[in-house]
XYZ file of C-alpha atoms in Angstrom:
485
model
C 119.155 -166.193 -36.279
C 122.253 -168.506 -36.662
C 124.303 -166.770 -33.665
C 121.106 -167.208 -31.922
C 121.270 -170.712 -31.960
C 124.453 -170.814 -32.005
C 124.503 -169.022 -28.646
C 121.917 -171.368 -27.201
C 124.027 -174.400 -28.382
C 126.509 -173.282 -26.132
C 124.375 -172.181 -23.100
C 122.931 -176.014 -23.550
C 126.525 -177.077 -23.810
C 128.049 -175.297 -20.589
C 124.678 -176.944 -18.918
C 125.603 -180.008 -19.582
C 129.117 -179.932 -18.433
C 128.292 -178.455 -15.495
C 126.029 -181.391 -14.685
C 129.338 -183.431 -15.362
C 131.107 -182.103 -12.839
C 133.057 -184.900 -10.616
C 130.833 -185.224 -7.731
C 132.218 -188.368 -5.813
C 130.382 -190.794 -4.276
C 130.313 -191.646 0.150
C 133.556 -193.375 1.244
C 132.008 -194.693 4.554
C 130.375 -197.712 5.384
C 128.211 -197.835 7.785
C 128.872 -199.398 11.312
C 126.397 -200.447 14.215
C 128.611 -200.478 17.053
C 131.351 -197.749 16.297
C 132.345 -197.109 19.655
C 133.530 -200.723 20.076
C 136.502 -199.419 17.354
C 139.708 -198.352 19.547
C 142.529 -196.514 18.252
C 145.962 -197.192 19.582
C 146.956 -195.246 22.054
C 148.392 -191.387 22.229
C 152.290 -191.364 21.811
C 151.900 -195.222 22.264
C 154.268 -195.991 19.247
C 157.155 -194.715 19.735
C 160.600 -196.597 20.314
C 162.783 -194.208 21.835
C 163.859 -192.665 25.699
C 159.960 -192.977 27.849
C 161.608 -189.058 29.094
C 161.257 -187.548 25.459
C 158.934 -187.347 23.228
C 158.433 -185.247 19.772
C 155.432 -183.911 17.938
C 156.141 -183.200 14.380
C 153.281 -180.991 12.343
C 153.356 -181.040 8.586
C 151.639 -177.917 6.485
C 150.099 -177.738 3.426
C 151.504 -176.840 0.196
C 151.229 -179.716 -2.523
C 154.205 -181.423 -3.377
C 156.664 -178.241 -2.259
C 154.805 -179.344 1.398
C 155.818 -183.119 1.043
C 159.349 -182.082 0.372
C 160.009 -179.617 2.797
C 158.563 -182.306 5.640
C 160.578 -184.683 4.386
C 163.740 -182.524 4.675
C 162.683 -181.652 8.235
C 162.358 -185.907 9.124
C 165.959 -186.334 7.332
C 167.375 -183.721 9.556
C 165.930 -185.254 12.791
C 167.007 -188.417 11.644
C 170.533 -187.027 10.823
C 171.165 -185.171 13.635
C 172.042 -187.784 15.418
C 172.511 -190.860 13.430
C 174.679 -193.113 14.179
C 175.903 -197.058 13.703
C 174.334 -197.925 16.765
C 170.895 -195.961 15.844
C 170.623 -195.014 12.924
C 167.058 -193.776 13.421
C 169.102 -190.618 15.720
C 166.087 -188.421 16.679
C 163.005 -190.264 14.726
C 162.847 -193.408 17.423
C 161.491 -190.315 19.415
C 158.459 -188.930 17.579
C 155.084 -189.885 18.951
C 152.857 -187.513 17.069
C 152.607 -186.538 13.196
C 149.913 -184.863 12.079
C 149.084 -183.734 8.391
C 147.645 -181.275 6.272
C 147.275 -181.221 2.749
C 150.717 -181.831 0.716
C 151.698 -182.539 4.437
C 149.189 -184.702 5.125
C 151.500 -187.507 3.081
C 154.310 -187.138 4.712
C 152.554 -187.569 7.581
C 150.366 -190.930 6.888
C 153.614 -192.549 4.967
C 155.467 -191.919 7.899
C 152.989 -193.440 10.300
C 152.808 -196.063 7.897
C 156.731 -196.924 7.341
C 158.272 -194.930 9.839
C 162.241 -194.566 10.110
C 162.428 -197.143 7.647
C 161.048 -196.032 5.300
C 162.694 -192.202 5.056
C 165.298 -192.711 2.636
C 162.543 -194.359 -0.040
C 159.969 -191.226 -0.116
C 162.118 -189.096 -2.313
C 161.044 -192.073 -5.234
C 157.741 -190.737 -4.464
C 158.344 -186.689 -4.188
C 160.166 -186.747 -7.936
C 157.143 -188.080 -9.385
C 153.649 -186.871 -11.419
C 151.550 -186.656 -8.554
C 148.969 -185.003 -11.344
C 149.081 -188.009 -13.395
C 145.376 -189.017 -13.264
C 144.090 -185.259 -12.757
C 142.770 -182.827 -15.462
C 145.398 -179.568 -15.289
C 144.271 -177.792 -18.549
C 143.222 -174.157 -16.328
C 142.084 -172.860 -19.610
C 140.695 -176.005 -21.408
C 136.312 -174.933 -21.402
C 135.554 -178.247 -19.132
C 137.721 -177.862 -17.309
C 136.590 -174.433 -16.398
C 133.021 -175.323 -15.839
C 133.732 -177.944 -14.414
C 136.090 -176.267 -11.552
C 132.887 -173.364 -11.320
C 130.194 -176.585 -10.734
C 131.843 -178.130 -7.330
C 135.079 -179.270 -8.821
C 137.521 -180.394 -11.863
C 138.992 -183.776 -10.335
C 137.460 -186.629 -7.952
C 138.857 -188.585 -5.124
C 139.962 -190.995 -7.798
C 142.702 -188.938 -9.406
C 144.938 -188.406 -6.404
C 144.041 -191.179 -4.158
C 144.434 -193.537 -6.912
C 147.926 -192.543 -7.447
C 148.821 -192.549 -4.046
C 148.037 -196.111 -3.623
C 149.635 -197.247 -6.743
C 153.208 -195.494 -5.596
C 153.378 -195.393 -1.759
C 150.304 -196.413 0.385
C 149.353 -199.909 -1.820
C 145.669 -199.443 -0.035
C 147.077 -199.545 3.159
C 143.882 -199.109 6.041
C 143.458 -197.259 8.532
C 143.453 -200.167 10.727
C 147.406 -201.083 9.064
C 148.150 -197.253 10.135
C 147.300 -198.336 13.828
C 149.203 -201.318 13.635
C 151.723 -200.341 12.116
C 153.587 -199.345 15.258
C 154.986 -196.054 14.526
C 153.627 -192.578 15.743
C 150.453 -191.593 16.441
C 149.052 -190.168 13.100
C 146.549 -187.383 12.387
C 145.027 -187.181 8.965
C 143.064 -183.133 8.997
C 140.427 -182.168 6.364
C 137.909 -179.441 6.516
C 134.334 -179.348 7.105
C 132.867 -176.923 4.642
C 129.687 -176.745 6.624
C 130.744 -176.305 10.127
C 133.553 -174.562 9.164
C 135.752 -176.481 11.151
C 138.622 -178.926 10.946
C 138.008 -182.121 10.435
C 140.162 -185.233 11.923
C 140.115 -188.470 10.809
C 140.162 -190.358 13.786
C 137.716 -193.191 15.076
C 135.760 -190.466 17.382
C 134.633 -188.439 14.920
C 133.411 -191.503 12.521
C 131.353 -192.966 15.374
C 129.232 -189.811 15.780
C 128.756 -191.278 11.223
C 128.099 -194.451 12.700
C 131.433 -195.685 10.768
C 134.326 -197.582 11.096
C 137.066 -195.756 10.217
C 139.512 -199.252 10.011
C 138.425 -200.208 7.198
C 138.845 -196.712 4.793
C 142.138 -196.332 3.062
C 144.542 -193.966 4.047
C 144.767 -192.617 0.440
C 140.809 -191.689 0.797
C 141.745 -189.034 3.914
C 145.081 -188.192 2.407
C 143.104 -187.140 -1.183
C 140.603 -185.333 1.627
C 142.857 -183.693 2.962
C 144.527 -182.256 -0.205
C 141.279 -181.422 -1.926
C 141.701 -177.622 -3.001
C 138.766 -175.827 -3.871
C 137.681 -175.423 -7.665
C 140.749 -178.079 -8.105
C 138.919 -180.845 -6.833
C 135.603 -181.883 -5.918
C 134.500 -182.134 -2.233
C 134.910 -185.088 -0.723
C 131.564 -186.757 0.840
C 130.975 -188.821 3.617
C 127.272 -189.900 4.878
C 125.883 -189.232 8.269
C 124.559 -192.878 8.946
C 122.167 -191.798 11.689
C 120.083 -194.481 12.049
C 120.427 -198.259 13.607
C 123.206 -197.111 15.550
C 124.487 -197.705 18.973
C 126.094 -194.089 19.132
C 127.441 -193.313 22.626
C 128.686 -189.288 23.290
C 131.895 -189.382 24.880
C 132.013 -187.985 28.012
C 133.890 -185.326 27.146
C 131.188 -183.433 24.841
C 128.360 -183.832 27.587
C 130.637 -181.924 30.105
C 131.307 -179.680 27.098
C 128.012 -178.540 26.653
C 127.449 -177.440 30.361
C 130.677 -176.114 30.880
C 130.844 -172.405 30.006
C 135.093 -172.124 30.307
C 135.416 -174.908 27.496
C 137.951 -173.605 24.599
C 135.895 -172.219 21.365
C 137.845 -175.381 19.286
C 136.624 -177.966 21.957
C 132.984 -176.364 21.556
C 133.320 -176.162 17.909
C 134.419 -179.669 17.114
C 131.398 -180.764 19.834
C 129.164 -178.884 17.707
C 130.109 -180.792 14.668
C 130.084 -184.061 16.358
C 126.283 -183.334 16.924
C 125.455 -181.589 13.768
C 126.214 -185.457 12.287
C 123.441 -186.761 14.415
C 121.015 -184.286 13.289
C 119.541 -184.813 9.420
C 117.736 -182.440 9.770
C 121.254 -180.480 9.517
C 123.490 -182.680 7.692
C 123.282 -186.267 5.646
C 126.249 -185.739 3.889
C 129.413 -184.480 5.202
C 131.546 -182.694 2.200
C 135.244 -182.117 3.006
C 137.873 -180.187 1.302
C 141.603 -179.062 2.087
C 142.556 -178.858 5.772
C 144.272 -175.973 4.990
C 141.086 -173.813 4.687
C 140.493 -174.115 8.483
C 144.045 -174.987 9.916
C 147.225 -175.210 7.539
C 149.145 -176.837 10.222
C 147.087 -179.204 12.035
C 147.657 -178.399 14.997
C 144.227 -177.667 16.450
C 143.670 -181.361 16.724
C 145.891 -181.240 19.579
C 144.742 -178.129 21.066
C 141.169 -180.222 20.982
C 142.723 -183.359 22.294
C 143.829 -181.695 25.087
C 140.730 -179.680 25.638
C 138.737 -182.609 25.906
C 140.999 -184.947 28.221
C 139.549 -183.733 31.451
C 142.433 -184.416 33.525
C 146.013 -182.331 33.955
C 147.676 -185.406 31.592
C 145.475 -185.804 28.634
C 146.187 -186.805 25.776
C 149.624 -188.658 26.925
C 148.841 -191.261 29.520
C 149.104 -191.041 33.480
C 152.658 -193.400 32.748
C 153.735 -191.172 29.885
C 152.986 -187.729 32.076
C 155.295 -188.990 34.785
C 157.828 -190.058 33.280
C 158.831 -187.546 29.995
C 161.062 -184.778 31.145
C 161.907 -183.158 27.348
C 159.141 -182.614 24.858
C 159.688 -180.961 21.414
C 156.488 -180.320 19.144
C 158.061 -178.659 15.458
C 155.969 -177.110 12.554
C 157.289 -177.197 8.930
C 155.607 -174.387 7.595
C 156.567 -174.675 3.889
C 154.222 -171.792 2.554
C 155.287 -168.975 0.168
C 155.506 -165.088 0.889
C 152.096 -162.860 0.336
C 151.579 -162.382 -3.521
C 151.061 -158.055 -4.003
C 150.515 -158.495 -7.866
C 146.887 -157.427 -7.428
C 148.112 -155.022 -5.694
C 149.780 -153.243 -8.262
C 146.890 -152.276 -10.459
C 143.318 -151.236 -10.039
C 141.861 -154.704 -11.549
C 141.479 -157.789 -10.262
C 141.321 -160.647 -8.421
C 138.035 -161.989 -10.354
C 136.648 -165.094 -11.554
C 138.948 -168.393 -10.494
C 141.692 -165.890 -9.162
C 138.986 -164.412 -7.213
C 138.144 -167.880 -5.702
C 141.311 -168.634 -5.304
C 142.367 -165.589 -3.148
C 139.719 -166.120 -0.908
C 140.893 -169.682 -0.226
C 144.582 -168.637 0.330
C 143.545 -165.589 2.698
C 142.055 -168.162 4.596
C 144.533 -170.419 4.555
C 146.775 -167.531 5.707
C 144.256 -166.344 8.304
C 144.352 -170.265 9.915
C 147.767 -170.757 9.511
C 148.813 -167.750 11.789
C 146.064 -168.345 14.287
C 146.663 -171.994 14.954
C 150.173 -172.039 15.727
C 149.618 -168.821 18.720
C 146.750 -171.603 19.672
C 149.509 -174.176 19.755
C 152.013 -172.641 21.763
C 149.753 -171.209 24.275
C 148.178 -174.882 24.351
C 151.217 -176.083 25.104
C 152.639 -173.904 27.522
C 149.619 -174.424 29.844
C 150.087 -178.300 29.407
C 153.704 -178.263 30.828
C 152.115 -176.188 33.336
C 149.610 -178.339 34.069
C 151.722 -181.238 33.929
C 154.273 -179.896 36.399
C 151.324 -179.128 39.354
C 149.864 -182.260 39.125
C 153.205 -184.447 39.002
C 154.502 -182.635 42.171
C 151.127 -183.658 43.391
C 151.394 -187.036 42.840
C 152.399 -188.882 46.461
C 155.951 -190.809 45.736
C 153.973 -194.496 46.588
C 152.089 -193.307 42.981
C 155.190 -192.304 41.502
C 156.734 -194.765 42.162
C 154.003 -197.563 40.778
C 153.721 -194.919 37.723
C 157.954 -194.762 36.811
C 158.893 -198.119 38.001
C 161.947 -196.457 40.369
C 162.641 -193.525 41.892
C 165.652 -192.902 40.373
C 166.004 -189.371 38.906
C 162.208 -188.086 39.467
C 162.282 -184.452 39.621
C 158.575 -183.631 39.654
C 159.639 -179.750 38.029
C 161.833 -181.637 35.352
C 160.077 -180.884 32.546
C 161.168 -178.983 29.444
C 159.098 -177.843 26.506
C 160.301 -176.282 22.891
C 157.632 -175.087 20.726
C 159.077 -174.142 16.957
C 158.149 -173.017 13.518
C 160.294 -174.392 10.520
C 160.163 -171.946 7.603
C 162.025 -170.346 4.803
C 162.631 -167.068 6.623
C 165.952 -168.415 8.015
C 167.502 -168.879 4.769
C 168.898 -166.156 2.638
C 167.405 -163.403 0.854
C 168.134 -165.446 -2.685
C 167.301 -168.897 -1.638
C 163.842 -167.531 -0.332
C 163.491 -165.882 -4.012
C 163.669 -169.380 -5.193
C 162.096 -171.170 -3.435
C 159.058 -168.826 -3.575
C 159.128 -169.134 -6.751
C 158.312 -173.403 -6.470
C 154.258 -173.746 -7.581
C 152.203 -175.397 -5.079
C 151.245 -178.332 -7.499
C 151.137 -182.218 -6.883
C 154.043 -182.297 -9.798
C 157.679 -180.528 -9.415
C 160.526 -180.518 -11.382
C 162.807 -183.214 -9.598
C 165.808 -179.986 -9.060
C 162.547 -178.166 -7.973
C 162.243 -181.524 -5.013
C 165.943 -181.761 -4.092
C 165.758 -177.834 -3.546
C 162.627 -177.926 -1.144
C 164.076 -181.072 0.612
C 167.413 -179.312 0.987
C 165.769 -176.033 3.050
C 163.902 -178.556 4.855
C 166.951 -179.586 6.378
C 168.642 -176.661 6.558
C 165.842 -174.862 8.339
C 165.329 -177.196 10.763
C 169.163 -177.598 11.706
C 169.359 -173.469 12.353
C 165.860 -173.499 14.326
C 166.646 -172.052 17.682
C 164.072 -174.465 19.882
C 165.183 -177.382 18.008
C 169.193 -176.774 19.056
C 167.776 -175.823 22.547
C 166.099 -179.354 22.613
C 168.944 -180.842 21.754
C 170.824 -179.029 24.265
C 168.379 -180.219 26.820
C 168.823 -184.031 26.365
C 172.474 -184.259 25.846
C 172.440 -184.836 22.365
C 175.229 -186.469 20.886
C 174.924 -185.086 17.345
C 176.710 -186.203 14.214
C 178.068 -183.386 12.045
C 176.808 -183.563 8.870
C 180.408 -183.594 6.959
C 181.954 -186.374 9.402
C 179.517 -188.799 10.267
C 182.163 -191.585 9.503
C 184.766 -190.357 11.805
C 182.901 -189.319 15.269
C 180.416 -187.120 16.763
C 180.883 -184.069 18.869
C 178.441 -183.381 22.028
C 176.418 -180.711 22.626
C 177.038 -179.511 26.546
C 173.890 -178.605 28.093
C 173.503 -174.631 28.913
C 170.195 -175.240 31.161
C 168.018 -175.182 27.919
């Protein structure tokens, strides 16, 4: 009769934890006139030559992410730094976009930009798991993870602002003027990536300004089981919503991408509550680890050959380079060793990293193939152009070579490092907290990786570079001669 009790005692118990679980409250205020919030402009931010621009994605991988995109920044930066700009390659990028552990590289570069590189390693050697229950085996913990989630918005996002974002906006992330900067979550529901950008939050009748960074950023990084979904309400009513043009022609049009009709669908699934009242979001990773569909969209949706960069920008860029860090680990086969297993939280687990797997590969093809038809695109319609528009577009005439226009597409990984350095690095959890040698070695193949990609050296062949060697940045710089890359 005792271990009867005793047995319901602890059914009661694991009831009432589960009840417990972290479930976090809407982050959005409503808005009545959303559409009256603008953005800065596409690419607008950037400092350097108006004939290059670079597009920097940043994957997901907790803290081991955040280092490795870091490393990739330093060696753009680096590559050709010098007295007179010591920003070398950053003064180019127009785009960063963020997922997960990349997702705050991303936002504290948009927020700092150049500037603030050399400070984020204060941030990288620190507990990012300093507010967050970690105990896999404590019994809450465990329930709590099975019920929805172990940790709330408040454990990650709260750090965040206390060491690096200091509850910057939204709105102080437009104005800050640096790169464009693209925050990605996923939409659990739809099953589709989820952008924080002031279109999608006017279809929730929100203003986007006004949320802290740290809010998308702890979106963004919110792994399953780890942490609790983040939610967001569908204001629907007392709204003056207006559909963007875009996602009427959308509808009708049956040669619209799948990604353009999928994020259209979720765009009116918010207007619907019949369908959804709350939006719940969870790592970007689970529906695109690099963030790159964004883009893909963004272009879908443009309706002209130009879109997303500006009729100005279109004419006059002549070298673009978009770069990936991809700073996930190799397959785990341990399951596949023995009859047992996955099950329980590995089980979950699994599911969410073949997933993350599954987007990961998908999105960059989607990228490049993106791409390639956009510097097609671009080409027919600049050689298109009369020279009366070309010349009100450019300013001059000087140099316009309407087929002048290069593109490099490239993945940063591990794979280009050594057999044993890959072993290692492998070997780095994908946690919010690292061991600082753990840090410097992630940040360190960041570099390394990017200086040995092939499309980055070919970029850098195709504008001339003047690049600083790394050992004898004190005493010159060598120059890369163009070989018609």
């Amino acid at each position: 009769m005792k271990r009867h009790f005793k047995s319901l005692a602890t059914i009661s118990a694991l009831i009432i934890l589960a009840n417990c679980a972290s479930w976090n409250a809407p982050i959005n205020a409503f808005s009545a006139n959303p559409n009256e919030i603008k953005e800065a402009a596409f690419g607008s931010q950037a400092s350097g030559r108006e004939d290059v621009f670079i597009g920097l994605a940043f994957s997901g991988g907790g803290t081991r992410a955040s280092s490795f995109s870091y490393g990739m920044l330093k060696a753009l930066r680096d590559a050709t730094a010098d007295a007179e700009n010591p920003d070398g390659l950053l003064r180019h990028v127009g785009l960063v976009s963020g997922v997960s552990g990349g997702s705050v590289t991303a936002a504290y570069y948009g927020l700092h930009g150049p500037d603030g590189v050399a400070d984020y390693r204060s941030y990288l050697v620190q507990n990012g798991e300093k507010y967050m229950a970690t105990g896999v085996w404590n019994p809450v913990t465990l329930i709590k993870g099975l019920s929805g989630g172990v940790n709330s918005r408040k454990t990650f996002a709260r750090f965040l602002d206390e060491t690096i974002f200091d509850n910057a906006t939204f709105a102080d992330l437009w104005t800050s003027g640096h790169a464009t900067t693209w925050i990605n979550a996923s939409d659990v529901a739809n099953a589709t990536p989820f952008l924080f950008s002031q279109e999608t939050f006017n279809a929730l009748c929100s203003d986007l300004s006004k949320l802290p960074v740290s809010e998308a950023v702890a979106a963004s990084a919110a792994f399953p089981l780890v942490f609790t979904p983040i939610t967001l309400t569908a204001h629907q009513n007392g709204c003056d919503y207006q559909e963007p043009d875009w996602l009427t022609a959308a509808r009708f049009n049956p040669e619209a991408t799948s990604a353009l009709r999928a994020y259209g669908n979720t765009l009116e699934t918010y207007r619907d509550p019949e369908k959804v009242k709350f939006v719940k979001l969870l790592d970007g990773a689970i529906t695109d680890n690099f963030g790159t569909t964004g883009l893909s969209v963004a272009r879908a949706k443009a309706q002209n050959p130009y879109g997303p960069m500006s009729e100005a920008q279109a004419v006059k860029v002549s070298r673009l380079l978009f770069l990936v860090a991809n700073a996930g680990t190799s397959t785990d086969y341990n399951w596949n060793q023995k009859i047992p297993g996955p099950g329980g939280i590995g089980l979950g687990l699994a599911i969410a990293n073949s997933s993350m797997g599954s987007a990961t590969r998908v999105g960059y093809d989607v990228l490049r193939l993106s791409l390639d038809a956009y510097a097609e695109d671009l080409i027919e319609w600049r050689c298109a152009l009369s020279i009366a528009r070309v010349r009100q577009l450019r300013g001059s005439l000087n140099g316009w070579d309407c087929e002048d226009l290069k593109l490099f597409v490239g993945q940063v990984a591990f794979d280009v490092l050594d057999a044993a350095e890959r072993e290692k690095l492998n070997q780095i959890p994908t946690r919010l907290r690292l061991k600082t040698e753990e840090v410097d070695r992630t940040i360190a193949a960041g570099e390394t990786a990017t200086r040995l990609n092939p499309e980055f050296n070919g970029f850098l062949r195709a504008i001339d570079a003047v690049v600083v060697p790394a050992d004898a940045r004190r005493i010159g710089a060598r120059r890369i001669t163009p070989t018609g890359g």
